[in-house]
Amino acid sequence: MCIFCKIVNGEIPNNTVLENEEFLAFEDINPQAKIHTIVIPKVHVESFNNVSSAIMNNITPFIQEVTKKLNVNSDGYRLITNIGNHGGQEVPHSHFHILAGEPLRGLVNRA
């Protein structure tokens, strides 16, 4: 079982930012910016390459709700997903990073 599935199942604690029936947003344990939140589907999907259109349709408004809760809409944020080894994906569970809270020019993220 992947680390994100263990978080969803409550086996690993997290600092939840927002949660609903389908998705979980939580603080990254190794933040790359002042605000660094991870958004995942609760069902295991190994990579963005395997994400269904239904998940994408529903995760978009969830991510928008997270950015409103984080109060980063006016100053802006970076939304990242890493895909596969060459894309820097380290956790085999599709996820998005929300980075914000400071200017992010030149910041590169791996996770």
JSON list of C-alpha atoms in Angstrom, two decimals:
[
{"chain": "A", "resi": 1, "resn": "MET", "atom": "CA", "xyz": [0.00, 0.00, 0.00]},
{"chain": "A", "resi": 2, "resn": "CYS", "atom": "CA", "xyz": [1.39, 3.42, -0.91]},
{"chain": "A", "resi": 3, "resn": "ILE", "atom": "CA", "xyz": [2.05, 6.13, 1.67]},
{"chain": "A", "resi": 4, "resn": "PHE", "atom": "CA", "xyz": [-0.87, 8.29, 0.46]},
{"chain": "A", "resi": 5, "resn": "CYS", "atom": "CA", "xyz": [-3.29, 5.35, 0.76]},
{"chain": "A", "resi": 6, "resn": "LYS", "atom": "CA", "xyz": [-2.02, 4.85, 4.33]},
{"chain": "A", "resi": 7, "resn": "ILE", "atom": "CA", "xyz": [-2.75, 8.54, 5.01]},
{"chain": "A", "resi": 8, "resn": "VAL", "atom": "CA", "xyz": [-6.28, 8.15, 3.58]},
{"chain": "A", "resi": 9, "resn": "ASN", "atom": "CA", "xyz": [-6.81, 5.05, 5.75]},
{"chain": "A", "resi": 10, "resn": "GLY", "atom": "CA", "xyz": [-5.67, 6.91, 8.88]},
{"chain": "A", "resi": 11, "resn": "GLU", "atom": "CA", "xyz": [-2.57, 4.72, 9.34]},
{"chain": "A", "resi": 12, "resn": "ILE", "atom": "CA", "xyz": [-0.29, 7.75, 9.01]},
{"chain": "A", "resi": 13, "resn": "PRO", "atom": "CA", "xyz": [-1.26, 11.08, 10.60]},
{"chain": "A", "resi": 14, "resn": "ASN", "atom": "CA", "xyz": [-1.48, 14.25, 8.54]},
{"chain": "A", "resi": 15, "resn": "ASN", "atom": "CA", "xyz": [-2.37, 17.90, 8.90]},
{"chain": "A", "resi": 16, "resn": "THR", "atom": "CA", "xyz": [-5.59, 17.99, 6.91]},
{"chain": "A", "resi": 17, "resn": "VAL", "atom": "CA", "xyz": [-6.41, 21.21, 5.10]},
{"chain": "A", "resi": 18, "resn": "LEU", "atom": "CA", "xyz": [-9.68, 20.02, 3.52]},
{"chain": "A", "resi": 19, "resn": "GLU", "atom": "CA", "xyz": [-11.42, 16.72, 2.97]},
{"chain": "A", "resi": 20, "resn": "ASN", "atom": "CA", "xyz": [-14.55, 15.39, 1.33]},
{"chain": "A", "resi": 21, "resn": "GLU", "atom": "CA", "xyz": [-15.79, 11.94, 0.29]},
{"chain": "A", "resi": 22, "resn": "GLU", "atom": "CA", "xyz": [-13.49, 11.78, -2.76]},
{"chain": "A", "resi": 23, "resn": "PHE", "atom": "CA", "xyz": [-10.40, 13.88, -2.01]},
{"chain": "A", "resi": 24, "resn": "LEU", "atom": "CA", "xyz": [-7.97, 14.84, 0.72]},
{"chain": "A", "resi": 25, "resn": "ALA", "atom": "CA", "xyz": [-5.76, 17.93, 0.95]},
{"chain": "A", "resi": 26, "resn": "PHE", "atom": "CA", "xyz": [-3.00, 17.97, 3.55]},
{"chain": "A", "resi": 27, "resn": "GLU", "atom": "CA", "xyz": [0.20, 19.83, 4.38]},
{"chain": "A", "resi": 28, "resn": "ASP", "atom": "CA", "xyz": [3.38, 18.46, 2.81]},
{"chain": "A", "resi": 29, "resn": "ILE", "atom": "CA", "xyz": [5.84, 17.16, 5.43]},
{"chain": "A", "resi": 30, "resn": "ASN", "atom": "CA", "xyz": [8.77, 18.56, 3.42]},
{"chain": "A", "resi": 31, "resn": "PRO", "atom": "CA", "xyz": [7.43, 21.93, 2.25]},
{"chain": "A", "resi": 32, "resn": "GLN", "atom": "CA", "xyz": [9.04, 23.60, -0.75]},
{"chain": "A", "resi": 33, "resn": "ALA", "atom": "CA", "xyz": [7.28, 26.94, -0.12]},
{"chain": "A", "resi": 34, "resn": "LYS", "atom": "CA", "xyz": [5.64, 28.77, 2.80]},
{"chain": "A", "resi": 35, "resn": "ILE", "atom": "CA", "xyz": [2.41, 27.02, 1.84]},
{"chain": "A", "resi": 36, "resn": "HIS", "atom": "CA", "xyz": [2.75, 23.53, 0.38]},
{"chain": "A", "resi": 37, "resn": "THR", "atom": "CA", "xyz": [-0.38, 21.41, 0.26]},
{"chain": "A", "resi": 38, "resn": "ILE", "atom": "CA", "xyz": [-0.84, 18.01, -1.38]},
{"chain": "A", "resi": 39, "resn": "VAL", "atom": "CA", "xyz": [-4.21, 17.11, -2.96]},
{"chain": "A", "resi": 40, "resn": "ILE", "atom": "CA", "xyz": [-5.00, 13.45, -3.65]},
{"chain": "A", "resi": 41, "resn": "PRO", "atom": "CA", "xyz": [-7.94, 11.35, -4.73]},
{"chain": "A", "resi": 42, "resn": "LYS", "atom": "CA", "xyz": [-8.87, 8.94, -1.95]},
{"chain": "A", "resi": 43, "resn": "VAL", "atom": "CA", "xyz": [-8.94, 6.04, -4.40]},
{"chain": "A", "resi": 44, "resn": "HIS", "atom": "CA", "xyz": [-5.54, 4.79, -5.48]},
{"chain": "A", "resi": 45, "resn": "VAL", "atom": "CA", "xyz": [-4.62, 6.00, -8.96]},
{"chain": "A", "resi": 46, "resn": "GLU", "atom": "CA", "xyz": [-0.95, 5.41, -9.67]},
{"chain": "A", "resi": 47, "resn": "SER", "atom": "CA", "xyz": [-0.32, 8.31, -12.03]},
{"chain": "A", "resi": 48, "resn": "PHE", "atom": "CA", "xyz": [-1.97, 11.24, -13.76]},
{"chain": "A", "resi": 49, "resn": "ASN", "atom": "CA", "xyz": [-1.78, 9.03, -16.88]},
{"chain": "A", "resi": 50, "resn": "ASN", "atom": "CA", "xyz": [-4.38, 6.78, -15.24]},
{"chain": "A", "resi": 51, "resn": "VAL", "atom": "CA", "xyz": [-6.72, 9.43, -13.84]},
{"chain": "A", "resi": 52, "resn": "SER", "atom": "CA", "xyz": [-10.29, 9.20, -15.11]},
{"chain": "A", "resi": 53, "resn": "SER", "atom": "CA", "xyz": [-12.12, 12.18, -16.52]},
{"chain": "A", "resi": 54, "resn": "ALA", "atom": "CA", "xyz": [-14.60, 11.84, -13.63]},
{"chain": "A", "resi": 55, "resn": "ILE", "atom": "CA", "xyz": [-11.82, 12.32, -11.06]},
{"chain": "A", "resi": 56, "resn": "MET", "atom": "CA", "xyz": [-10.44, 15.32, -12.96]},
{"chain": "A", "resi": 57, "resn": "ASN", "atom": "CA", "xyz": [-13.92, 16.80, -13.26]},
{"chain": "A", "resi": 58, "resn": "ASN", "atom": "CA", "xyz": [-14.40, 16.57, -9.50]},
{"chain": "A", "resi": 59, "resn": "ILE", "atom": "CA", "xyz": [-10.89, 17.37, -8.28]},
{"chain": "A", "resi": 60, "resn": "THR", "atom": "CA", "xyz": [-10.84, 20.73, -10.09]},
{"chain": "A", "resi": 61, "resn": "PRO", "atom": "CA", "xyz": [-13.50, 22.40, -7.90]},
{"chain": "A", "resi": 62, "resn": "PHE", "atom": "CA", "xyz": [-11.98, 20.70, -4.84]},
{"chain": "A", "resi": 63, "resn": "ILE", "atom": "CA", "xyz": [-8.57, 22.23, -5.58]},
{"chain": "A", "resi": 64, "resn": "GLN", "atom": "CA", "xyz": [-10.24, 25.61, -6.11]},
{"chain": "A", "resi": 65, "resn": "GLU", "atom": "CA", "xyz": [-11.94, 25.23, -2.73]},
{"chain": "A", "resi": 66, "resn": "VAL", "atom": "CA", "xyz": [-8.58, 24.39, -1.12]},
{"chain": "A", "resi": 67, "resn": "THR", "atom": "CA", "xyz": [-6.95, 27.51, -2.60]},
{"chain": "A", "resi": 68, "resn": "LYS", "atom": "CA", "xyz": [-9.80, 29.63, -1.27]},
{"chain": "A", "resi": 69, "resn": "LYS", "atom": "CA", "xyz": [-9.40, 28.07, 2.19]},
{"chain": "A", "resi": 70, "resn": "LEU", "atom": "CA", "xyz": [-5.65, 28.75, 2.04]},
{"chain": "A", "resi": 71, "resn": "ASN", "atom": "CA", "xyz": [-6.45, 32.34, 0.97]},
{"chain": "A", "resi": 72, "resn": "VAL", "atom": "CA", "xyz": [-3.98, 32.24, -1.93]},
{"chain": "A", "resi": 73, "resn": "ASN", "atom": "CA", "xyz": [-6.27, 33.15, -4.83]},
{"chain": "A", "resi": 74, "resn": "SER", "atom": "CA", "xyz": [-5.43, 36.86, -4.96]},
{"chain": "A", "resi": 75, "resn": "ASP", "atom": "CA", "xyz": [-1.63, 36.52, -4.69]},
{"chain": "A", "resi": 76, "resn": "GLY", "atom": "CA", "xyz": [-1.49, 33.35, -6.77]},
{"chain": "A", "resi": 77, "resn": "TYR", "atom": "CA", "xyz": [-0.15, 29.84, -6.44]},
{"chain": "A", "resi": 78, "resn": "ARG", "atom": "CA", "xyz": [1.57, 27.10, -8.40]},
{"chain": "A", "resi": 79, "resn": "LEU", "atom": "CA", "xyz": [-0.25, 23.85, -9.14]},
{"chain": "A", "resi": 80, "resn": "ILE", "atom": "CA", "xyz": [2.06, 20.95, -10.01]},
{"chain": "A", "resi": 81, "resn": "THR", "atom": "CA", "xyz": [1.69, 17.29, -10.78]},
{"chain": "A", "resi": 82, "resn": "ASN", "atom": "CA", "xyz": [4.74, 15.12, -11.44]},
{"chain": "A", "resi": 83, "resn": "ILE", "atom": "CA", "xyz": [4.28, 12.13, -13.74]},
{"chain": "A", "resi": 84, "resn": "GLY", "atom": "CA", "xyz": [6.61, 9.13, -13.86]},
{"chain": "A", "resi": 85, "resn": "ASN", "atom": "CA", "xyz": [10.30, 8.84, -13.07]},
{"chain": "A", "resi": 86, "resn": "HIS", "atom": "CA", "xyz": [11.47, 11.45, -15.57]},
{"chain": "A", "resi": 87, "resn": "GLY", "atom": "CA", "xyz": [8.79, 13.85, -14.33]},
{"chain": "A", "resi": 88, "resn": "GLY", "atom": "CA", "xyz": [9.99, 13.53, -10.74]},
{"chain": "A", "resi": 89, "resn": "GLN", "atom": "CA", "xyz": [7.05, 11.53, -9.34]},
{"chain": "A", "resi": 90, "resn": "GLU", "atom": "CA", "xyz": [8.25, 9.93, -6.10]},
{"chain": "A", "resi": 91, "resn": "VAL", "atom": "CA", "xyz": [4.94, 8.67, -4.69]},
{"chain": "A", "resi": 92, "resn": "PRO", "atom": "CA", "xyz": [3.04, 6.28, -6.98]},
{"chain": "A", "resi": 93, "resn": "HIS", "atom": "CA", "xyz": [-0.35, 7.87, -6.28]},
{"chain": "A", "resi": 94, "resn": "SER", "atom": "CA", "xyz": [-1.60, 10.69, -8.48]},
{"chain": "A", "resi": 95, "resn": "HIS", "atom": "CA", "xyz": [-1.41, 13.97, -6.60]},
{"chain": "A", "resi": 96, "resn": "PHE", "atom": "CA", "xyz": [-1.20, 17.72, -7.02]},
{"chain": "A", "resi": 97, "resn": "HIS", "atom": "CA", "xyz": [1.01, 20.17, -5.16]},
{"chain": "A", "resi": 98, "resn": "ILE", "atom": "CA", "xyz": [-0.28, 23.63, -4.28]},
{"chain": "A", "resi": 99, "resn": "LEU", "atom": "CA", "xyz": [2.67, 25.94, -3.60]},
{"chain": "A", "resi": 100, "resn": "ALA", "atom": "CA", "xyz": [2.05, 29.48, -2.44]},
{"chain": "A", "resi": 101, "resn": "GLY", "atom": "CA", "xyz": [2.69, 32.12, 0.19]},
{"chain": "A", "resi": 102, "resn": "GLU", "atom": "CA", "xyz": [5.74, 33.67, -1.48]},
{"chain": "A", "resi": 103, "resn": "PRO", "atom": "CA", "xyz": [7.07, 34.44, -4.97]},
{"chain": "A", "resi": 104, "resn": "LEU", "atom": "CA", "xyz": [7.89, 31.10, -6.61]},
{"chain": "A", "resi": 105, "resn": "ARG", "atom": "CA", "xyz": [10.13, 32.14, -9.50]},
{"chain": "A", "resi": 106, "resn": "GLY", "atom": "CA", "xyz": [12.60, 29.40, -10.32]},
{"chain": "A", "resi": 107, "resn": "LEU", "atom": "CA", "xyz": [11.35, 27.06, -7.62]},
{"chain": "A", "resi": 108, "resn": "VAL", "atom": "CA", "xyz": [11.45, 23.44, -8.79]},
{"chain": "A", "resi": 109, "resn": "ASN", "atom": "CA", "xyz": [9.53, 20.78, -6.95]},
{"chain": "A", "resi": 110, "resn": "ARG", "atom": "CA", "xyz": [9.99, 17.02, -6.75]},
{"chain": "A", "resi": 111, "resn": "ALA", "atom": "CA", "xyz": [7.58, 14.72, -4.94]}
]
